[in-house]
mmCIF file of C-alpha atoms in Angstrom:
data_model
loop_
_atom_site.group_PDB
_atom_site.id
_atom_site.type_symbol
_atom_site.label_atom_id
_atom_site.label_comp_id
_atom_site.label_asym_id
_atom_site.label_seq_id
_atom_site.Cartn_x
_atom_site.Cartn_y
_atom_site.Cartn_z
ATOM 1 C CA UNK D 1 8.900 44.329 27.473
ATOM 2 C CA UNK D 2 6.485 43.545 24.658
ATOM 3 C CA UNK D 3 5.462 40.051 23.693
ATOM 4 C CA UNK D 4 5.510 39.380 19.867
ATOM 5 C CA UNK D 5 2.116 38.359 18.439
ATOM 6 C CA UNK D 6 3.593 35.452 16.564
ATOM 7 C CA UNK D 7 6.685 33.480 17.262
ATOM 8 C CA UNK D 8 7.937 34.068 13.691
ATOM 9 C CA UNK D 9 7.170 37.755 13.644
ATOM 10 C CA UNK D 10 9.985 40.077 13.093
ATOM 11 C CA UNK D 11 11.445 41.968 16.030
ATOM 12 C CA UNK D 12 12.134 45.542 15.619
ATOM 13 C CA UNK D 13 15.660 46.321 14.587
ATOM 14 C CA UNK D 14 17.965 47.438 17.285
ATOM 15 C CA UNK D 15 19.186 51.000 17.162
ATOM 16 C CA UNK D 16 22.841 51.215 15.943
ATOM 17 C CA UNK D 17 25.497 51.946 18.530
ATOM 18 C CA UNK D 18 27.030 55.380 18.404
ATOM 19 C CA UNK D 19 30.054 55.590 16.024
ATOM 20 C CA UNK D 20 33.323 55.876 17.740
ATOM 21 C CA UNK D 21 35.072 57.082 14.643
ATOM 22 C CA UNK D 22 34.395 59.924 12.269
ATOM 23 C CA UNK D 23 32.774 57.592 9.669
ATOM 24 C CA UNK D 24 28.948 57.575 9.724
ATOM 25 C CA UNK D 25 27.412 54.498 11.234
ATOM 26 C CA UNK D 26 25.805 52.014 8.802
ATOM 27 C CA UNK D 27 22.324 50.778 9.745
ATOM 28 C CA UNK D 28 22.284 47.282 11.128
ATOM 29 C CA UNK D 29 20.540 44.547 9.287
ATOM 30 C CA UNK D 30 18.024 42.516 11.206
ATOM 31 C CA UNK D 31 19.111 38.976 12.078
ATOM 32 C CA UNK D 32 16.087 37.480 10.213
ATOM 33 C CA UNK D 33 17.515 37.997 6.710
ATOM 34 C CA UNK D 34 17.309 34.359 5.765
ATOM 35 C CA UNK D 35 13.971 32.792 4.944
ATOM 36 C CA UNK D 36 13.013 29.461 6.510
ATOM 37 C CA UNK D 37 10.606 27.400 4.347
ATOM 38 C CA UNK D 38 8.934 24.536 6.135
ATOM 39 C CA UNK D 39 6.586 22.250 4.206
ATOM 40 C CA UNK D 40 4.151 19.861 5.746
ATOM 41 C CA UNK D 41 4.752 16.137 5.089
ATOM 42 C CA UNK D 42 1.811 15.839 2.656
ATOM 43 C CA UNK D 43 3.171 18.617 0.444
ATOM 44 C CA UNK D 44 6.015 16.342 -0.498
ATOM 45 C CA UNK D 45 4.280 12.968 -0.220
ATOM 46 C CA UNK D 46 1.283 13.736 -2.412
ATOM 47 C CA UNK D 47 3.283 14.737 -5.556
ATOM 48 C CA UNK D 48 5.596 11.755 -5.022
ATOM 49 C CA UNK D 49 2.563 9.359 -4.790
ATOM 50 C CA UNK D 50 0.970 10.928 -7.921
ATOM 51 C CA UNK D 51 4.262 10.664 -9.831
ATOM 52 C CA UNK D 52 4.527 6.954 -8.836
ATOM 53 C CA UNK D 53 0.974 6.219 -9.884
ATOM 54 C CA UNK D 54 1.424 7.864 -13.292
ATOM 55 C CA UNK D 55 4.687 6.084 -13.816
ATOM 56 C CA UNK D 56 3.021 2.780 -13.120
ATOM 57 C CA UNK D 57 0.245 3.522 -15.612
ATOM 58 C CA UNK D 58 2.845 4.328 -18.275
ATOM 59 C CA UNK D 59 4.848 1.219 -17.522
ATOM 60 C CA UNK D 60 1.878 -1.148 -18.134
ATOM 61 C CA UNK D 61 -0.164 0.047 -21.017
ATOM 62 C CA UNK D 62 -0.846 -3.451 -22.242
ATOM 63 C CA UNK D 63 -3.484 -4.067 -19.564
ATOM 64 C CA UNK D 64 -5.609 -1.155 -20.807
ATOM 65 C CA UNK D 65 -8.812 -2.183 -22.670
ATOM 66 C CA UNK D 66 -10.802 -0.013 -25.011
ATOM 67 C CA UNK D 67 -14.384 0.812 -24.075
ATOM 68 C CA UNK D 68 -17.005 -1.097 -26.030
ATOM 69 C CA UNK D 69 -20.168 0.853 -25.028
ATOM 70 C CA UNK D 70 -21.346 4.063 -26.697
ATOM 71 C CA UNK D 71 -19.880 7.094 -25.068
ATOM 72 C CA UNK D 72 -22.174 8.893 -22.660
ATOM 73 C CA UNK D 73 -21.372 12.302 -24.112
ATOM 74 C CA UNK D 74 -22.585 11.110 -27.558
ATOM 75 C CA UNK D 75 -25.909 9.890 -26.021
ATOM 76 C CA UNK D 76 -26.373 13.138 -24.284
ATOM 77 C CA UNK D 77 -25.893 15.153 -27.430
ATOM 78 C CA UNK D 78 -28.257 12.887 -29.353
ATOM 79 C CA UNK D 79 -30.994 13.332 -26.739
ATOM 80 C CA UNK D 80 -30.441 17.045 -26.564
ATOM 81 C CA UNK D 81 -30.819 17.336 -30.368
ATOM 82 C CA UNK D 82 -33.898 15.107 -30.304
ATOM 83 C CA UNK D 83 -35.541 17.311 -27.624
ATOM 84 C CA UNK D 84 -34.619 20.489 -29.517
ATOM 85 C CA UNK D 85 -35.981 19.191 -32.819
ATOM 86 C CA UNK D 86 -39.533 18.592 -31.414
#
């Protein structure tokens, strides 16, 4: 008797029983036709938490404040142009 390498591995299909009538025997389908999908808990919890966080941000936009400082990207471009123009 062989031991499967993995508990979910497919077992070889059993050979069909000899036909008792004159009709040809149809091959038997393996019992593992259905697919079982198992997700870890975090695969469901993380999208739910992200959705809730985005929903909270949409629900309270009045608390957002505009940035008053110069953007860092603009300063980087200015310094790069200054160094290239030397």
